[in-house]
Short mmCIF file of C-alpha atoms in Angstrom, two decimals:
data_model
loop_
_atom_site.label_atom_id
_atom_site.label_comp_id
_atom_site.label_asym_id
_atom_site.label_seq_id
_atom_site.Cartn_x
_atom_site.Cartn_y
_atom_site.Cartn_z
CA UNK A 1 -1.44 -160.12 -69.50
CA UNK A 2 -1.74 -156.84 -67.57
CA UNK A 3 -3.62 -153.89 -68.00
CA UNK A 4 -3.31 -150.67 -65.96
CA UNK A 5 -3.73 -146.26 -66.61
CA UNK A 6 -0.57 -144.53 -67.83
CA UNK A 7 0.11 -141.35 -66.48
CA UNK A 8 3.59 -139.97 -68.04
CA UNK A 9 4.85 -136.51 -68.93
CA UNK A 10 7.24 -135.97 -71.76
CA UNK A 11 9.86 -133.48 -72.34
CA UNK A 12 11.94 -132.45 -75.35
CA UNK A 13 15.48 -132.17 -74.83
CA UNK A 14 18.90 -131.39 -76.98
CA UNK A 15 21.66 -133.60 -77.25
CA UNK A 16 23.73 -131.97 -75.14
CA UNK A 17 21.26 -131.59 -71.64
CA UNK A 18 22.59 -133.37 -68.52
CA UNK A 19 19.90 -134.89 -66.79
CA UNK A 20 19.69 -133.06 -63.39
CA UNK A 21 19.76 -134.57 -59.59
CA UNK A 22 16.45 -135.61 -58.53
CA UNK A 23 17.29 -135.71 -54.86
CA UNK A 24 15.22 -133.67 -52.23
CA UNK A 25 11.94 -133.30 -53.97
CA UNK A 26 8.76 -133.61 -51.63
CA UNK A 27 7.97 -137.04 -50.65
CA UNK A 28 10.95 -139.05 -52.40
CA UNK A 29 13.70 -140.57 -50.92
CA UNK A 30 17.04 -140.33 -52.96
CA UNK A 31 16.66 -141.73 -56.10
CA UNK A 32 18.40 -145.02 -57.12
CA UNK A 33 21.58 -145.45 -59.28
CA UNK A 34 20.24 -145.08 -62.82
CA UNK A 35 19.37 -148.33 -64.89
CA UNK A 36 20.31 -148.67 -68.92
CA UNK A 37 18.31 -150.53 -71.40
CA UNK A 38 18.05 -150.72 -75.03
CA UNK A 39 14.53 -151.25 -76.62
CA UNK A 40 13.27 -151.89 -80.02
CA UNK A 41 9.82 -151.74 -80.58
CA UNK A 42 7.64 -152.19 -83.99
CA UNK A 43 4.44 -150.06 -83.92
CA UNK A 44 1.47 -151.21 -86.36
CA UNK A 45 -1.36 -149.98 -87.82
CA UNK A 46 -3.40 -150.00 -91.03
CA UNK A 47 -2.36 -148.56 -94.12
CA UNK A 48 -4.45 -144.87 -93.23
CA UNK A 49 -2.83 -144.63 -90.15
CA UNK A 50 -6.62 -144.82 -88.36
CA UNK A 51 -5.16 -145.88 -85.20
CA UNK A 52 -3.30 -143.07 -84.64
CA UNK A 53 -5.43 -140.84 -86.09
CA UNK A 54 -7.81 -141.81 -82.86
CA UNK A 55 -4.85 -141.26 -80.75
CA UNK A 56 -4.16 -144.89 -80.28
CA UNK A 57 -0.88 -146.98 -80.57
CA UNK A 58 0.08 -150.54 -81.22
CA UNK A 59 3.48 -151.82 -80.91
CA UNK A 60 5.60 -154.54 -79.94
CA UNK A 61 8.73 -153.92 -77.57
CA UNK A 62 11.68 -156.08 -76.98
CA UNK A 63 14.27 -154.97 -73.98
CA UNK A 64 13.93 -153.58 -71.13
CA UNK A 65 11.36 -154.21 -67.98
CA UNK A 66 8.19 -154.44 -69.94
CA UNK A 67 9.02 -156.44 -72.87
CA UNK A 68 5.35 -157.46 -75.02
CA UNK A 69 2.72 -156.19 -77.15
CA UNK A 70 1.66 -153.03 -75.93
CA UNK A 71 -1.75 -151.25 -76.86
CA UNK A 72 -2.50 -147.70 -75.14
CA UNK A 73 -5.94 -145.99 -75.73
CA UNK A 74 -6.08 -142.52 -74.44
CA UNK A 75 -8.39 -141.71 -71.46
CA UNK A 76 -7.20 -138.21 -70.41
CA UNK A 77 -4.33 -135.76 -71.33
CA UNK A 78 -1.11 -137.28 -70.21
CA UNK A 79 -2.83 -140.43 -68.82
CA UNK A 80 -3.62 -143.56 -71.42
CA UNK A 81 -5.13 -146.84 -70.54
CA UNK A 82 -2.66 -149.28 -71.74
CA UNK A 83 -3.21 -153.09 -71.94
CA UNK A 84 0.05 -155.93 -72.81
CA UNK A 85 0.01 -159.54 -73.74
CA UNK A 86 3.43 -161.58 -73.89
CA UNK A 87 6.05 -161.21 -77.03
CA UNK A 88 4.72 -164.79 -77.84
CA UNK A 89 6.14 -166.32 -81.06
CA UNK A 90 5.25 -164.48 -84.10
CA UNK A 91 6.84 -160.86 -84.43
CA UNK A 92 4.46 -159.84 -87.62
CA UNK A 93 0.79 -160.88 -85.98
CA UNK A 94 -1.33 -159.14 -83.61
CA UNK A 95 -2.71 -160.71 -80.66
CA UNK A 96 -6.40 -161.41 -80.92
CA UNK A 97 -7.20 -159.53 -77.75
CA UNK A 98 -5.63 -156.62 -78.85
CA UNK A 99 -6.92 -156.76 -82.40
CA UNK A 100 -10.12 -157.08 -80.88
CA UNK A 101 -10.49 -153.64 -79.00
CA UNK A 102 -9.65 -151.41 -81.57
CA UNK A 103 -11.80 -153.56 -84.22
CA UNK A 104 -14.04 -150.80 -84.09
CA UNK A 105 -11.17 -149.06 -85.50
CA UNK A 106 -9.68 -150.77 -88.07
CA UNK A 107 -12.74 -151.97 -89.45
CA UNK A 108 -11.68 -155.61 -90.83
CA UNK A 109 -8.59 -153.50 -92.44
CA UNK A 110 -5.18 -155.59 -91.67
CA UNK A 111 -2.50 -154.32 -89.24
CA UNK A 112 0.95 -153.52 -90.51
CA UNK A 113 4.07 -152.75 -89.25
CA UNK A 114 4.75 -148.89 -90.09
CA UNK A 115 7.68 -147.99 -88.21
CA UNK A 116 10.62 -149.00 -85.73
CA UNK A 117 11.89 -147.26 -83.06
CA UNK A 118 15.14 -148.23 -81.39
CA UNK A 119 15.84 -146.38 -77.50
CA UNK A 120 18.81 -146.12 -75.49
CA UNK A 121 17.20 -145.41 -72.12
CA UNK A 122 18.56 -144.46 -68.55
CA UNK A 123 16.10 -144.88 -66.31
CA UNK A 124 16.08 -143.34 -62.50
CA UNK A 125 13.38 -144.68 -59.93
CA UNK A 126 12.17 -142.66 -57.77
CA UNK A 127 10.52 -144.25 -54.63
CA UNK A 128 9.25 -142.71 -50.92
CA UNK A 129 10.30 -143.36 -47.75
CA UNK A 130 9.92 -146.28 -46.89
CA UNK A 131 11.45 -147.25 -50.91
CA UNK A 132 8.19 -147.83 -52.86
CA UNK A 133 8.88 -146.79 -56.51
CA UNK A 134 6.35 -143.69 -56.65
CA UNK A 135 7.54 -141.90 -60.37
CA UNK A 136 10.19 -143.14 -63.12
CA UNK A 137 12.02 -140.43 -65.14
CA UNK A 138 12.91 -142.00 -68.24
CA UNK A 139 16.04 -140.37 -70.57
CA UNK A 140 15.82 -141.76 -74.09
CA UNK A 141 18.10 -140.97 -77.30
CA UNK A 142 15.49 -142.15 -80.27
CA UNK A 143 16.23 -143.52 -83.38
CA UNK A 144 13.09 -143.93 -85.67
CA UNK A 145 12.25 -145.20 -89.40
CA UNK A 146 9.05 -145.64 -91.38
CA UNK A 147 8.65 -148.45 -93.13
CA UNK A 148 6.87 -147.25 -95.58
CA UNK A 149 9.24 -144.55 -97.06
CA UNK A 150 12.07 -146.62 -98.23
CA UNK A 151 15.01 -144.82 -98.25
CA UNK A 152 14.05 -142.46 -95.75
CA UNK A 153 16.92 -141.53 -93.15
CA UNK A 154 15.76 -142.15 -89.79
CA UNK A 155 14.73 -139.59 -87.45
CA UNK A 156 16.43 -139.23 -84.60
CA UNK A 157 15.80 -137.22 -81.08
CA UNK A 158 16.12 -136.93 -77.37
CA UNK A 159 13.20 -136.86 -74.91
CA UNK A 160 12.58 -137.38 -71.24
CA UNK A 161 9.58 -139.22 -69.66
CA UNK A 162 8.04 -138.79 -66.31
CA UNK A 163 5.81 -141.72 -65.54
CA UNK A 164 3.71 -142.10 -62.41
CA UNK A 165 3.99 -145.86 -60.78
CA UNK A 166 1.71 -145.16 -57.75
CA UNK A 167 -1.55 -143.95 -57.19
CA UNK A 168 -0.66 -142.52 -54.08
CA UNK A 169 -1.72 -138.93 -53.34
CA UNK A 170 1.39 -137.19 -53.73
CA UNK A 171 2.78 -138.79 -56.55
CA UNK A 172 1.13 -135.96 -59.27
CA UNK A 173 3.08 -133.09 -57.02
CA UNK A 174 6.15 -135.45 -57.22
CA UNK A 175 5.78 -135.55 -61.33
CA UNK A 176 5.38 -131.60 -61.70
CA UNK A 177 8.13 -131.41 -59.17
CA UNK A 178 10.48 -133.29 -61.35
CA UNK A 179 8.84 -131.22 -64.67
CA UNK A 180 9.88 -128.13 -62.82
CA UNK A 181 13.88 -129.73 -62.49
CA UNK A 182 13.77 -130.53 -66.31
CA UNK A 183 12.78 -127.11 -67.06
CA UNK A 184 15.00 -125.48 -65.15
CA UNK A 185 17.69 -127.48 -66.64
CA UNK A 186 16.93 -126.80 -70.39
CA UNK A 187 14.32 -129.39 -71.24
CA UNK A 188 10.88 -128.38 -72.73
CA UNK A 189 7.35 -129.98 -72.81
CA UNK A 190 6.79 -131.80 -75.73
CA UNK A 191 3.92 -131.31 -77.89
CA UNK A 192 3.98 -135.08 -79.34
CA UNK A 193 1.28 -137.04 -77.87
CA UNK A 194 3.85 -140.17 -78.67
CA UNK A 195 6.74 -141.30 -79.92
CA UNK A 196 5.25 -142.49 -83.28
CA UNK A 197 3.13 -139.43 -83.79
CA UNK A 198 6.34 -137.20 -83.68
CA UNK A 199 7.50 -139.97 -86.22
CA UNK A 200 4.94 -139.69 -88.55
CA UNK A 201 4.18 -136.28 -88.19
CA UNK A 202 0.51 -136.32 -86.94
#
């Protein structure tokens, strides 16, 4: 179990944008060679949607560095407070803990599956001098369905995510740096909160 803030930035871009260098910005080293992972998560919720409604998500994530249930309450703009438990062994139930802190929330209504999202992401770390990983710049190509359209075609799209994995005091400068890069390259600043809202519209 681990719990910890979430500070990430997230950018919109078409299928065709290169991701561009990330070398020389202030107070990173060269960034690594870029990692790939695919991830599928399954994001629940009751059958009103009331968790996202309150800006909250629920899912459950396979691949990747972070595999687990994943629950992320919003604190600030762009920052979250995100708790995890382990993948354990059922796929369909929701940890207790979990459950518990948005109980308030669902008010004794049951927590369903309402979507899947599967990612192909390229990560690149980038860390400071002395190679502590200070910001990750995440490029993902989306591919999203609701479970509870049947039929639907799935939703696809390309976004980038900046996410802050230091507290150190330079590490905000380093993430508008890197916004200012994806700008200047053709990206934009998404106006989804998350990937499921964009999903289901909110």
């Amino acid at each position: 179990m681990s719990d910890h803030l979430e500070t990430e930035h997230k950018y919109d871009a078409d299928a065709e944008f290169v991701l561009p260098g990330l070398g020389g910005l202030p107070g990173s080293a060269a960034p690594a060679a870029p990692k790939r992972y695919h991830l599928s998560a399954t994001y629940f919720d009751t059958e009103d949607l009331s968790l996202i409604r309150n800006k909250v998500t629920l899912r459950r994530r396979t691949g990747g560095t972070d595999e687990g249930w994943h629950l992320k309450l919003p604190v600030l703009q762009d920052t979250r407070q995100e708790m995890r438990t382990p993948l354990g062994e059922s796929s369909a139930e929701v940890p207790a803990r979990l459950a518990a802190q948005v109980g308030d929330i669902t008010a004794g209504r049951p927590l369903r599956p309402i979507a899947t999202l599967d990612t192909e992401r390229t990560v690149v770390t980038l860390t400071g001098p002395a190679g502590e990983p200070l910001a990750e710049v995440a490029d993902d190509g989306v591919t999203a369905r609701r479970l509870d359209r049947p039929g639907a075609e799935p939703l696809s799209w390309r976004e980038i995510e900046v996410e802050a994995l230091s507290e150190g005091p330079g590490v905000p400068g380093l993430l508008e740096a890197v916004g200012k890069v994806l700008r200047e390259a053709g990206a934009r600043r998404s106006p989804s909160a998350s990937k499921l809202s964009r999903v289901l519209g909110s």
